[in-house]
Each structure stands twice: as structure tokens, then as C-alpha cells.
Short mmCIF file of C-alpha atoms in Angstrom, two decimals:
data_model
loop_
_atom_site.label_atom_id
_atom_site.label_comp_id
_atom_site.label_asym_id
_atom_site.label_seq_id
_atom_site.Cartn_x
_atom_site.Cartn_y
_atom_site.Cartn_z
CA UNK A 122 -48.88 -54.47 -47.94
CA UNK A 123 -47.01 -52.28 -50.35
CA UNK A 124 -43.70 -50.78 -49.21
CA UNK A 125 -42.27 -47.27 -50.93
CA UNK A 126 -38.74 -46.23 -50.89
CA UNK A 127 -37.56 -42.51 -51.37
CA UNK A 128 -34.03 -41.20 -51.17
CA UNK A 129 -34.06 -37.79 -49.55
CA UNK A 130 -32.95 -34.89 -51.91
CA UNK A 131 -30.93 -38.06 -54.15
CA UNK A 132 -28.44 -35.88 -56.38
CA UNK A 133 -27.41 -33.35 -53.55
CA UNK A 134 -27.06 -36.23 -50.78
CA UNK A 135 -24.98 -38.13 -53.44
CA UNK A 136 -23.10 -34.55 -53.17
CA UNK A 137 -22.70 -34.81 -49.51
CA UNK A 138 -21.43 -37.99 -49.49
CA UNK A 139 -18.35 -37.11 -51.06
CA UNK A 140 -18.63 -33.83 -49.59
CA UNK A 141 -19.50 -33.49 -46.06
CA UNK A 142 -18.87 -29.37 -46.05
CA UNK A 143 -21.96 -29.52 -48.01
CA UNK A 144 -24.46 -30.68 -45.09
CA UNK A 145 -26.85 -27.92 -43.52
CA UNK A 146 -25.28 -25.37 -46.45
CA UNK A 147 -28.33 -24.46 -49.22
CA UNK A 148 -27.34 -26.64 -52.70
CA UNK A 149 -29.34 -26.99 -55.92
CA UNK A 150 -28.05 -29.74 -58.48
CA UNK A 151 -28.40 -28.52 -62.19
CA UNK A 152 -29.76 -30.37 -65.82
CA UNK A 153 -27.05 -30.96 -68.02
CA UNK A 154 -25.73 -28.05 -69.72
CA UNK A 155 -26.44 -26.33 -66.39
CA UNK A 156 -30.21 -25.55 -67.39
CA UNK A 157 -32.18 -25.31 -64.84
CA UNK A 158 -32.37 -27.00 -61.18
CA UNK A 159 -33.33 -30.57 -60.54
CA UNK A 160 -32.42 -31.32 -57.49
CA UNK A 161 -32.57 -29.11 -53.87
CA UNK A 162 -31.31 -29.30 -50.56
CA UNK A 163 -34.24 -28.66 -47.67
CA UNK A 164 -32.17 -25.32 -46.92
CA UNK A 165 -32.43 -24.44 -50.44
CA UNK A 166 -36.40 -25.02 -50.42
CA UNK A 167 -36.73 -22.93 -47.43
CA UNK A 168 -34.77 -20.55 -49.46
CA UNK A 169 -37.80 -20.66 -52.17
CA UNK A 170 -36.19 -21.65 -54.80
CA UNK A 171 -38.79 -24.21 -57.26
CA UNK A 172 -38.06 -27.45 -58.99
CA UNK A 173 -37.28 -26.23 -62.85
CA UNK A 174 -35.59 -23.16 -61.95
CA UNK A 175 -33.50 -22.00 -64.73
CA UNK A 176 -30.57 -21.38 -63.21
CA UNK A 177 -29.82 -17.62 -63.89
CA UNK A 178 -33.30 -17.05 -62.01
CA UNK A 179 -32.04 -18.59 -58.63
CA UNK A 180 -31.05 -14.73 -57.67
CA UNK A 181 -34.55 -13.71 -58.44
CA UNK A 182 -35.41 -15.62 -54.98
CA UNK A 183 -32.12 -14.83 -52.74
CA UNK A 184 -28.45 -13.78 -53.13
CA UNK A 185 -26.89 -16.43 -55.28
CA UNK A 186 -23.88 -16.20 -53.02
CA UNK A 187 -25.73 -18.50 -50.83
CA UNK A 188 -26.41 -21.44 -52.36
CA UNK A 189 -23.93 -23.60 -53.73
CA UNK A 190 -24.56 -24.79 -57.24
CA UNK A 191 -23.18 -27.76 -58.80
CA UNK A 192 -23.07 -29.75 -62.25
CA UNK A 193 -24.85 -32.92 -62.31
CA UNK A 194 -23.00 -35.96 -62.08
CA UNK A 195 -25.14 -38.75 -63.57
CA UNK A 196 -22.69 -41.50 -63.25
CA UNK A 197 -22.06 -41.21 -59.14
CA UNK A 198 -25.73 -40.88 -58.87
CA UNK A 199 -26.51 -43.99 -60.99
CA UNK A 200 -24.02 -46.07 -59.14
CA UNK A 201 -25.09 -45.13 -55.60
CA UNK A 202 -28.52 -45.78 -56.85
CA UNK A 203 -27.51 -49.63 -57.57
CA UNK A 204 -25.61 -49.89 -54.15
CA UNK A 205 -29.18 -48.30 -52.60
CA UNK A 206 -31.46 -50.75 -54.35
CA UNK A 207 -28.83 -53.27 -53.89
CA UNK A 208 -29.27 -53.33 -50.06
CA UNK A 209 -33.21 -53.36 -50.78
CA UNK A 210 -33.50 -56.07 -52.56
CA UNK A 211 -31.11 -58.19 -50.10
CA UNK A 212 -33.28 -57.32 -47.36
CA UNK A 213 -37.17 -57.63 -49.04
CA UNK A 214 -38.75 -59.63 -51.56
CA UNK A 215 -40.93 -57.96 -55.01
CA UNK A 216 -38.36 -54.95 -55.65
CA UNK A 217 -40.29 -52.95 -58.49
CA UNK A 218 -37.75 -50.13 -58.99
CA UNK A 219 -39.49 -46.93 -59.93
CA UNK A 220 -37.01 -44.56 -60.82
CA UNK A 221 -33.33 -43.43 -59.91
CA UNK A 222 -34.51 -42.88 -55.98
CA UNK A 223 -37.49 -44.73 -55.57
CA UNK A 224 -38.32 -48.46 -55.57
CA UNK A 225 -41.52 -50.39 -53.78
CA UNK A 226 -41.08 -53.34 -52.29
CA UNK A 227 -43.38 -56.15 -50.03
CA UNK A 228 -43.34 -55.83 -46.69
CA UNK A 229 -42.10 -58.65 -44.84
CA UNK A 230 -44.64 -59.07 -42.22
CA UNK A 231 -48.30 -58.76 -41.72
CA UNK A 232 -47.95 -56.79 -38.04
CA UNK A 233 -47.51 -53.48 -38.65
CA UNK A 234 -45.61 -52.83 -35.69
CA UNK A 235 -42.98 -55.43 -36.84
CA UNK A 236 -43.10 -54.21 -40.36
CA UNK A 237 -42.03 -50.35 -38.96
CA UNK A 238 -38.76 -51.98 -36.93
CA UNK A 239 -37.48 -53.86 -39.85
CA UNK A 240 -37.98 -50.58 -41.80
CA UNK A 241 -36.39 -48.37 -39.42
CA UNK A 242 -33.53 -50.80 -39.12
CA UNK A 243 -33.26 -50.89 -43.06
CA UNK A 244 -33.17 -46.74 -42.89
CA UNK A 245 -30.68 -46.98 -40.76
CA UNK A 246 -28.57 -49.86 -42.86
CA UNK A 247 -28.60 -47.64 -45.72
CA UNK A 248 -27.58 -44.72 -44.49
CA UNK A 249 -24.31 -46.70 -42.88
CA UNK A 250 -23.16 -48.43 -46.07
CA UNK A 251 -24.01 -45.50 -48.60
CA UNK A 252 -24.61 -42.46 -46.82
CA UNK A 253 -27.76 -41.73 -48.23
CA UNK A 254 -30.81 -40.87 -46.27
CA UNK A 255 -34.34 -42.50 -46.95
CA UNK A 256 -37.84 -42.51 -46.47
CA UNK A 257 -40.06 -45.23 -46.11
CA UNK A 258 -43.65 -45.27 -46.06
CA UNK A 259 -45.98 -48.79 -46.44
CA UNK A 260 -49.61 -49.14 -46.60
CA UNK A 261 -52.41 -51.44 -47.94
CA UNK A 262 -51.74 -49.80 -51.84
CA UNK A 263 -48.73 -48.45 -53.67
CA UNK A 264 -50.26 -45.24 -54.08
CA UNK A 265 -51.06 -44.75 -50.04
CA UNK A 266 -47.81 -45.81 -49.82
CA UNK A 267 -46.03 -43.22 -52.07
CA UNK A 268 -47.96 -40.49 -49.92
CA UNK A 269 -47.02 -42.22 -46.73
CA UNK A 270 -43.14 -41.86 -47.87
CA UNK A 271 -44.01 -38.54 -48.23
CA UNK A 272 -45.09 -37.75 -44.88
CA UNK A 273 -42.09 -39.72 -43.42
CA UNK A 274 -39.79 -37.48 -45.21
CA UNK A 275 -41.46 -33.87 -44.95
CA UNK A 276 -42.99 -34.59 -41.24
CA UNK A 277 -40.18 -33.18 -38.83
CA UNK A 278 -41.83 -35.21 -36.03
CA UNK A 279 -41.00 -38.57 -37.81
CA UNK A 280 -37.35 -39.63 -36.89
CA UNK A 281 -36.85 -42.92 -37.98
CA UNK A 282 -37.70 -42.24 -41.40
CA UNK A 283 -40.90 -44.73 -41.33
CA UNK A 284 -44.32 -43.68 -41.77
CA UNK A 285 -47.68 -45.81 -42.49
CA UNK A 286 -50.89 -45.34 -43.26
CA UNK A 287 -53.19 -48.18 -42.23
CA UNK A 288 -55.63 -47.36 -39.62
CA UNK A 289 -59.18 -45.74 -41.73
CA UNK A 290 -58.87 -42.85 -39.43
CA UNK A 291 -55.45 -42.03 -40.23
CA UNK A 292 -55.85 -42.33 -43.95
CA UNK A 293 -58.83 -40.05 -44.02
CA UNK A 294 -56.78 -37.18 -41.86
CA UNK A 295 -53.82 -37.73 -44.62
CA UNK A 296 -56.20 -37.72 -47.36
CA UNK A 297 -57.87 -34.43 -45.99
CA UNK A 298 -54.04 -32.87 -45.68
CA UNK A 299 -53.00 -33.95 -49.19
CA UNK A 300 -53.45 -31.90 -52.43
CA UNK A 301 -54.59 -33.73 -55.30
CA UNK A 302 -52.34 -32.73 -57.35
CA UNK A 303 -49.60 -35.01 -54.86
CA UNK A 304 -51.39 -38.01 -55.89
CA UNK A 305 -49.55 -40.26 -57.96
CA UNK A 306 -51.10 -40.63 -61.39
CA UNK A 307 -53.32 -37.12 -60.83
CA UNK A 308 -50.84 -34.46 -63.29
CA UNK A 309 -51.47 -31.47 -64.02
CA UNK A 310 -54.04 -31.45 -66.48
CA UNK A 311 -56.46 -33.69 -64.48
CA UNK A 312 -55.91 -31.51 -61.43
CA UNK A 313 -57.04 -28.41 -63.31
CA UNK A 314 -60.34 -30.62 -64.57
CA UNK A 315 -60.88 -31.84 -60.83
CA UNK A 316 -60.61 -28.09 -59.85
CA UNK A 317 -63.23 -26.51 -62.15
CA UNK A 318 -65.37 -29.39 -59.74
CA UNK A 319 -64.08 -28.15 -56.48
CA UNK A 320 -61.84 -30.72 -55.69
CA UNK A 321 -58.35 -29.96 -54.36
CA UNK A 322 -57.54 -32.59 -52.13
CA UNK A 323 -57.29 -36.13 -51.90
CA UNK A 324 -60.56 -36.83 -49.44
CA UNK A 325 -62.88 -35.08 -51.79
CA UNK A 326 -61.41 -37.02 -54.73
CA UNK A 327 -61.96 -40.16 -53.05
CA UNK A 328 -65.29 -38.89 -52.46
CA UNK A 329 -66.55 -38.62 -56.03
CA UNK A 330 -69.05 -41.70 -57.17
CA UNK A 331 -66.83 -43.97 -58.20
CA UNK A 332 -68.71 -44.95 -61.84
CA UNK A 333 -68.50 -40.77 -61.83
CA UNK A 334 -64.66 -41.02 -61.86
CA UNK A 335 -64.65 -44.06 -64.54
CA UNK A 336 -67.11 -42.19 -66.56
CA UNK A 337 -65.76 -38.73 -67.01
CA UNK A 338 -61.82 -39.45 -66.57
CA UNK A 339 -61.12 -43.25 -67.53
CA UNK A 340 -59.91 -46.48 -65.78
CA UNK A 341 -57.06 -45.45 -65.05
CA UNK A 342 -58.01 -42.61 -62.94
CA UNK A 343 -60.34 -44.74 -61.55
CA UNK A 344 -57.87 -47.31 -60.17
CA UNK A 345 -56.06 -44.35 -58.73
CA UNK A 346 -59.08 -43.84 -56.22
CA UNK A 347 -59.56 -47.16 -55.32
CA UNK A 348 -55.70 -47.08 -54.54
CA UNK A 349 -56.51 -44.04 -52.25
CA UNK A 350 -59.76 -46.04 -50.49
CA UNK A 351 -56.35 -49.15 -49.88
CA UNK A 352 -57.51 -51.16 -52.55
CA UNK A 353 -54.37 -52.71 -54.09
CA UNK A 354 -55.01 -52.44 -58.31
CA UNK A 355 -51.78 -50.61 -59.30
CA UNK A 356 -48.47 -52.12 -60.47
CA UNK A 357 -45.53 -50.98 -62.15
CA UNK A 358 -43.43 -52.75 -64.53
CA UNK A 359 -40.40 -54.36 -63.35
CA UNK A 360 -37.49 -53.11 -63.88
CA UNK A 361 -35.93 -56.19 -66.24
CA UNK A 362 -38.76 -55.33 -68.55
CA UNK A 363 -37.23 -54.53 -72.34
CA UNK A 364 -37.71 -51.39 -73.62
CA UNK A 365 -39.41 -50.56 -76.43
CA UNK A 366 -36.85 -49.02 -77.73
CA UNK A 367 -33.57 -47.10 -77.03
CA UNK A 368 -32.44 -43.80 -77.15
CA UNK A 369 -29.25 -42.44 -76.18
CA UNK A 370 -29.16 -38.24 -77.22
CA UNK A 371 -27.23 -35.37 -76.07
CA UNK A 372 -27.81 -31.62 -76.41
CA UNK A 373 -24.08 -30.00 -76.90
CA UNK A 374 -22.46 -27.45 -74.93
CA UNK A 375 -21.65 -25.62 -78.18
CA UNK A 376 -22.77 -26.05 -81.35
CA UNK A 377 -20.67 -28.31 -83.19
CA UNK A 378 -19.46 -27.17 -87.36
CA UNK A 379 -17.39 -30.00 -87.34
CA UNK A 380 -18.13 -33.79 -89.18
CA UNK A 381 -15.29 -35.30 -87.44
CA UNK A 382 -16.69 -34.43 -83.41
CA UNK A 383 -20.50 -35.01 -84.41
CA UNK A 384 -19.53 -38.46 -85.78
CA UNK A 385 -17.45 -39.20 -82.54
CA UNK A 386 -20.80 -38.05 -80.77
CA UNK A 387 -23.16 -40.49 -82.77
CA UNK A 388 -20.13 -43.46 -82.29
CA UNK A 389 -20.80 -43.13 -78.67
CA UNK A 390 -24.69 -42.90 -78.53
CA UNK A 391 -24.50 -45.78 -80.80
CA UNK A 392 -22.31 -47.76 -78.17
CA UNK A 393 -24.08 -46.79 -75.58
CA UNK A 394 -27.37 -47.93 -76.77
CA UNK A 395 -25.91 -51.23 -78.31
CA UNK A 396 -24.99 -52.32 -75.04
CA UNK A 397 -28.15 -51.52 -72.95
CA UNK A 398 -29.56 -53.41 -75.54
CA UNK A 399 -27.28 -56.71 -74.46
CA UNK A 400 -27.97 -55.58 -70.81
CA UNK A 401 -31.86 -56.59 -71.41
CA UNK A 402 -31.13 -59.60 -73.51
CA UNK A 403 -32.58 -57.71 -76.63
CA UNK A 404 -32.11 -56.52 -80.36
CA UNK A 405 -32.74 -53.89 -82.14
CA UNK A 406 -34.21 -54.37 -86.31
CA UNK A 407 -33.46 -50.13 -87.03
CA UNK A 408 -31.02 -47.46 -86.21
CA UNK A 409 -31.99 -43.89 -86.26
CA UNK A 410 -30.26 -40.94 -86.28
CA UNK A 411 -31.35 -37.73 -85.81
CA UNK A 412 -29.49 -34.12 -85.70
CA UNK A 413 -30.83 -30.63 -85.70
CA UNK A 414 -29.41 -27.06 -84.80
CA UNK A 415 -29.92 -24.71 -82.51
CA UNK A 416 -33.57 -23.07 -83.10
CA UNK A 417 -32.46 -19.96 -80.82
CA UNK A 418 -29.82 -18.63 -82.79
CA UNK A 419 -31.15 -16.31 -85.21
CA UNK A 420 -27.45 -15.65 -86.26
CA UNK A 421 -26.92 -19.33 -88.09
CA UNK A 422 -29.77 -21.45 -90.15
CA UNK A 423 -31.70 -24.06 -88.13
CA UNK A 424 -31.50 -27.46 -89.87
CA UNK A 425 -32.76 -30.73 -88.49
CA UNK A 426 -33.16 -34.19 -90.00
CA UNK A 427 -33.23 -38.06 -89.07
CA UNK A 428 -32.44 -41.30 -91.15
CA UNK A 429 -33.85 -44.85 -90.48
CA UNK A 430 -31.39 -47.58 -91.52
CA UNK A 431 -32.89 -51.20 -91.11
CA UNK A 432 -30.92 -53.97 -89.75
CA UNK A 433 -30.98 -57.25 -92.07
CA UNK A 434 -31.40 -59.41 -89.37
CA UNK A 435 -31.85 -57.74 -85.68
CA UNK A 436 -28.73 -57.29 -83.54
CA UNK A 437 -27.05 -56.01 -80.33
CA UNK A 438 -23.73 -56.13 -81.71
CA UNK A 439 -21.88 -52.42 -81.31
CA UNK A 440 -20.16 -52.73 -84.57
CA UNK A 441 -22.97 -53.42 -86.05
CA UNK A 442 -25.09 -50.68 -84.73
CA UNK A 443 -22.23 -48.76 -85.01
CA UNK A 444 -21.96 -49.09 -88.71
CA UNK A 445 -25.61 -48.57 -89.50
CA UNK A 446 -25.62 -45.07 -87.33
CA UNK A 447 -22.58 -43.85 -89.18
CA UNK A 448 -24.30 -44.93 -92.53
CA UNK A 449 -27.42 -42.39 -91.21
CA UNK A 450 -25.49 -39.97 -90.44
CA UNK A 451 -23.68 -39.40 -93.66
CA UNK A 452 -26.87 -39.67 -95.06
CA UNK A 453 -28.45 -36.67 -93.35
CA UNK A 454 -25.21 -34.72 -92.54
CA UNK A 455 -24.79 -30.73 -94.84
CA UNK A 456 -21.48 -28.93 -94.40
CA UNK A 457 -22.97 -25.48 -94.38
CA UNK A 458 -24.88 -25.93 -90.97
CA UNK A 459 -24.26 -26.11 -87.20
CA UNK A 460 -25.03 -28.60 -84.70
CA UNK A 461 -26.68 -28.32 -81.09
CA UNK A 462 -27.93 -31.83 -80.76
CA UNK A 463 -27.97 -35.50 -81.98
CA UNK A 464 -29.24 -39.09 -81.16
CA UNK A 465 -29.27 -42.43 -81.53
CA UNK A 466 -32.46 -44.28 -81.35
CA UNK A 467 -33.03 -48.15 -81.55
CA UNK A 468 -36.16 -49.60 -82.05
CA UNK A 469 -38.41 -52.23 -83.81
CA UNK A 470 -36.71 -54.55 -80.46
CA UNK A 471 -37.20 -58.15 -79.58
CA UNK A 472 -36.01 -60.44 -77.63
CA UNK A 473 -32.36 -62.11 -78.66
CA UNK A 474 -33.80 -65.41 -78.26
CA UNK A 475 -36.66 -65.00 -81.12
CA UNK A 476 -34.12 -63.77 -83.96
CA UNK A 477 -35.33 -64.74 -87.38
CA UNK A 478 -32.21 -64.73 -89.27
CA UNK A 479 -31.81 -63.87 -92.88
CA UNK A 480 -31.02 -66.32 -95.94
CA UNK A 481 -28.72 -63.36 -97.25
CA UNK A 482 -26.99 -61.81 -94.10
CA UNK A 483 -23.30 -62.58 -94.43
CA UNK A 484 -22.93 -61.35 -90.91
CA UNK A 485 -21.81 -64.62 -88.14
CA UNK A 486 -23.99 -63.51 -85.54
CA UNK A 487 -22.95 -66.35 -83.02
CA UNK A 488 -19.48 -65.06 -83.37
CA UNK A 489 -20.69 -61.14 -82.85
CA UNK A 490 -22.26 -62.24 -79.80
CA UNK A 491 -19.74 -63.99 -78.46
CA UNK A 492 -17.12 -61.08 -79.31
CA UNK A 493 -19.53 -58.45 -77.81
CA UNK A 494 -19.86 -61.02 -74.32
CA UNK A 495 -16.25 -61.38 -73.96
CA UNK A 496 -15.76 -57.31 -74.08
CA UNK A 497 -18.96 -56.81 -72.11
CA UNK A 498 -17.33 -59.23 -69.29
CA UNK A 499 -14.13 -56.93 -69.54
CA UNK A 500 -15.87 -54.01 -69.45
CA UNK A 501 -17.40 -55.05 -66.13
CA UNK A 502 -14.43 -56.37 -64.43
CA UNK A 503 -11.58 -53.28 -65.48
CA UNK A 504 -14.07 -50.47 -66.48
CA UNK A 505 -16.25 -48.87 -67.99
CA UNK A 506 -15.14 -48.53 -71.83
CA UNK A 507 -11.89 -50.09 -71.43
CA UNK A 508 -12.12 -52.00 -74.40
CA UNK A 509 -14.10 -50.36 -77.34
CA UNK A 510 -14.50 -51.51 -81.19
CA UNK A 511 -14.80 -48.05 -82.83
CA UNK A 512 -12.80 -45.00 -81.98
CA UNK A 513 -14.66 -42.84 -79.90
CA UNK A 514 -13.04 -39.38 -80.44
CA UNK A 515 -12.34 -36.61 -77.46
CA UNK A 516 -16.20 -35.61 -75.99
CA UNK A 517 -14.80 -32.40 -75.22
CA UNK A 518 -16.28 -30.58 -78.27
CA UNK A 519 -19.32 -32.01 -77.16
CA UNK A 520 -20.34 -32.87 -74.21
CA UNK A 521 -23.14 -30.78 -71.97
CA UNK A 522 -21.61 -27.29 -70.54
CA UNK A 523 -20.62 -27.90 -66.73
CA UNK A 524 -19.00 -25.14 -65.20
CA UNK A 525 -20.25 -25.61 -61.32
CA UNK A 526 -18.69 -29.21 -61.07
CA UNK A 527 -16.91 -29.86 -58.06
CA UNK A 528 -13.36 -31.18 -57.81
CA UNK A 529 -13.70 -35.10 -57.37
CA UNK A 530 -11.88 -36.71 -54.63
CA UNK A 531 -9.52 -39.44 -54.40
CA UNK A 532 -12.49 -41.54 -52.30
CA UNK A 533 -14.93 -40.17 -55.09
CA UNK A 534 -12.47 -42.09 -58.36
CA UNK A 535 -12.14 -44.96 -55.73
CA UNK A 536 -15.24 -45.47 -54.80
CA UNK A 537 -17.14 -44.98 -58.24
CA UNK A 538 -14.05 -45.93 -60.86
CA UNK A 539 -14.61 -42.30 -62.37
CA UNK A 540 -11.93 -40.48 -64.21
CA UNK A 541 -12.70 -36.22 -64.08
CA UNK A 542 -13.88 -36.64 -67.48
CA UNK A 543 -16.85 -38.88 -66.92
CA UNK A 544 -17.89 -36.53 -63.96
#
């Protein structure tokens, strides 16, 4: 059976680690450049505010004064992420990470009794060594087991955090309860096609003729019922799979006039994407950088442009990268314009172990990758950018507009290895 792993609320309970004051109080965690809300606390759902708000709406649905509204923080959240899946995958076998607060996993036994104590145990494991509450929910297919996490965490009755959905009976009830648009794989389009047909719950999808299903809305679809009838068809890929490529892009606080700040910018999404490249043991044949304005203010001209720069032979190597982004850039850059975003994109990647080197590339790419191992391994040990190759200028030109951050903690810079500025 297939396992399914939810943190509860992830960005505001990474909050209320650090925060305790925050616990039964109404919080919403904002995009960057404090856009709109991605992330509620269950008082703040009560409260009726949706997933997407833009942020100056919130007082259309209550008095702003109470909920507390923060500034993401996507480097806490990413590292308490690793220390969640970290416990996971010391405790189970076939981690599949899904996304920043979700990961399936096998269960351990074939009694389902004995399967629901080892998960209640490992609810109870995480929430001692990170603070973070979960939901777990297993069944006979990933998909039954992505709506059974969802009953564990919405179902008030449940409190171990542990739900399943084995039993025929029980699956039909859930089915019959569950909207089709909560079914993972069903978005929104499909749901408005299964609705001009009637259907608006999970039981009467599963209740279509099956070569009905295949016919009118694909395979894929399909597989999604069978899923929902326990069926086990569905995986995910792994989380060590490469990319296909990499993109590392920021919209700015404030537009940016400046060469000087948009090149630090592009230094740094180069970097950054050069060494999630070496994290998968892959290389990248083409840079690309793009840059455009902002499209809503009618007071300056919009501009926007990108520049493809090929590698000779393809590399991980930051200065390289580096070098070939800053050769784009030039490229594209006009003086008379302002600036609201840029990126970094690497593609056309392979594996570093089926490099076809080049005849003509001066380049020692042995020694490169040695260098960039050797500042990788400090990196690791001492910090995150505490050795760089390029000068990476200050971000504060640049980076998103936070103005509901909190004030980080001693235990907070301890704990993560955060300065304020990388909040």
C-alpha cells in the first residue's frame, strides 16, 4: 500500500515554530513581493479568507487587524522541509517526495492495524524533533491515499493524524463525500467538462464506463479512476530525477534603472542555477537570459527580451555559467528602460558523466570541477555562499518587497544558519 504525507498549513506552522504567540491566532503567509496569500492558518480559513488572495483584499472578508500577515520565508521552509522528509525516509522505504510538504512513501506492513501505529508513532516523531504537524493517510493507490491524508487532516474526529481508506465500503462513503474537483490529477478544466455531464463527485466519476473515460478524456484520466477503484497505476518521479532544465528568476521589488544591480541580479541566478545543476550530477549546453519591464506602468516603456548563449562543451561550472549569462545580458541590456524582472534559465542538460568534449574548448574541465567540488564542500560545511567566484553585489535593490517579515530569533539564525538578509 501507498502511504501520503501532508504537513498541516507548512509555511505558517514553520511560523509557529519559531513563534509560538502565533498558535490559535488567524495568519496568512504571502508570495514574494507580498502578492497574494499562499499559505493559511485553520483560524484564518474559518475567517474566509481563499487561497490566492491578493493581499489588499484580505479586509474585503474581515478586519485586517485580525489576522497576522507575514513575508514568506523560503529558506526556513525549505530547510524544515529536509529535516521533515529526513525523518521519513529514516523510518520507511520508497520516499517519492512530491512537493515542499508532501512526500508518499510504502507502508511497512501488510496489517493495516499495524501500519496505523507505526504511522501515528511517526506523527508523533515529527512533531517532537521539528515541530511540525502532519497528516498521514495510506491506502491501496497513491491517489486514495492523497484523499485519505485529506480526511486525516480536515476530520476533527481523527486525532492521531492517521486516516485509511481500505475497506470497499469506506472508500465508496469517501468517494460519495469528495468533490471531483479534490481528486488529484482532475483540474479545473476537466472538472468543468465532467460537470456539463453531471458529475461532481468522486463516486459518480468512478462510475463512468471506464473505455467512456479513456475515450473522451485520455489515459491519463483514465488511470486516475482506476486509482480511485484502488488500483495502483500512478507514480511520480523521484525526486533525484534531473531536470530538464533550470531556472532561477525573480520579479523585483522596484523596478531596477540601474546596469550595475540587474547584473548583480543575473550573477546570482546564474550561481544559483550552476549549482543545482552539480546538486543533480548534471550540465547545462545553453544559458539564457531573459529581462522585461513592468507591463503595468503606463508611466515608463515596457521592454522585454532574452539571449541564448551556447556552451562549447556542457558545464556546471559557476564561472562558467556565470560568464555566458553576463555575455547575454549585455547583449540584450538598453539604457533608456526599466527593469521589473529577470532570469536565468539552463537547459539543453545531460548528465556530467556523458560530456562530449570539444577539440577546440581551451577550458580544463577536470580542474573546473574539481574547483567547483572543493567550494561546494565548503559551502556545505560553513554556509551557504561563504565562498563565491563572482561578486555578487548588495540584493537590496532587488530583491522581492517584504514588509510583514517578522523579526528572526536567535533560535531561528541558530537553528537554520540564516542571516536577516536571507529571511
Amino acid at each position: 500500500m501507498h502511504a501520503l504525507i501532508d504537513c498541516n498549513n507548512f509555511f505558517v506552522s514553520c511560523e509557529r515554530v519559531f513563534n509560538p504567540s502565533l498558535n490559535e491566532r488567524a495568519v496568512v503567509v504571502l508570495s514574494n513581493n507580498d502578492g497574494c496569500v499562499i499559505a493559511r492558518s485553520n483560524e484564518a480559513k474559518a475567517l474566509g479568507i481563499p487561497m490566492g488572495c491578493p493581499a489588499f483584499k484580505i479586509r474585503q472578508f474581515t478586519d485586517p487587524r485580525q489576522v497576522i500577515t507575514l513575508s514568506a520565508r523560503h529558506v526556513m521552509y525549505a530547510d524544515l522541509s529536509r529535516r521533515v522528509m529526513h525523518i521519513v525516509g529514516s523510518e520507511t522505504e520508497g520516499v517519492e517526495v512530491y512537493s515542499v510538504d508532501e512526500a508518499f512513501f510504502k507502508t511497512p506492513y501488510d496489517d493495516v492495524e499495524r501500519n496505523h501505529a507505526f504511522m501515528a508513532a511517526l506523527v508523533k516523531k515529527i512533531a517532537k524533533y521539528t515541530g511540525i504537524p502532519v497528516s498521514i493517510g495510506f491506502a491501496p493507490s497513491r491517489t486514495l491515499a492523497k484523499i485519505a491524508s485529506h480526511v486525516a487532516k480536515k476530520d476533527r474526529r481523527i486525532t492521531d493524524g492517521v486516516y485509511w481508506l481500505v475497506r470497499p465500503e469506506a472508500i465508496d462513503i469517501i468517494l460519495q463525500r469528495t468533490p471531483v474537483s479534490d481528486v488529484w490529477g482532475i483540474g479545473r478544466r476537466l472538472t468543468e467538462q465532467l460537470s456539463s455531464y453531471q458529475v461532481s463527485t468522486a463516486a459518480q466519476f468512478v462510475n463512468i464506463p471506464r473505455e467512456v473515460v479513456r475515450t473522451m478524456f485520455g489515459v491519463m484520466v483514465e488511470r486516475t479512476q482506476r486509482e480511485l477503484e484502488g488500483e495502483d497505476c500512478m507514480s511520480i518521479s523521484p525526486v533525484t530525477a534531473a531536470h530538464q532544465s533550470v531556472m532561477n528568476s525573480r520579479t523585483f521589488g522596484q523596478v531596477i534603472t540601474d546596469h550595475g544591480a540587474l547584473l548583480d541580479a543575473v550573477i546570482t541566478f546564474a550561481s544559483m542555477s550552476a549549482r543545482k545543476l552539480r546538486q543533480e550530477g548534471s550540465v547545462a549546453g545553453s544559458v539564457t537570459v531573459f529581462i522585461r519591464g513592468d507591463r503595468f506602468r503606463e508611466d515608463l516603456p515596457y521592454y522585454s527580451n532574452s539571449c541564448r548563449i551556447g556552451l562549447p562543451t556542457p558545464s556546471a561550472s559557476t564561472p562558467l555559467i556565470v560568464s555566458a549569462a553576463v555575455q547575454a545580458l549585455n547583449h540584450i541590456y538598453r539604457d533608456q528602460f526599466a527593469y521589473r524582472k529577470a532570469g536565468v534559465l539552463l537547459g539543453e542538460i545531460t548528465r556530467n558523466d556523458q560530456v562530449q568534449l570539444s577539440l577546440f574548448d581551451t577550458v580544463d574541465h577536470p580542474r573546473q570541477r574539481q574547483l567547483m567540488e572543493a567550494i561546494d564542500r565548503i559551502n556545505d560545511q560553513y554556509g551557504k555562499d561563504c565562498v563565491t567566484l563572482v561578486p555578487e553585489g548588495d540584493r537590496t535593490s532587488w530583491r522581492p518587497h517584504q514588509t510583514h517579515l517578522a523579526n528572526p530569533s536567535s533560535a531561528l539564525r541558530f537553528y537554520t544558519g540564516m542571516s536577516t538578509a536571507q529571511h
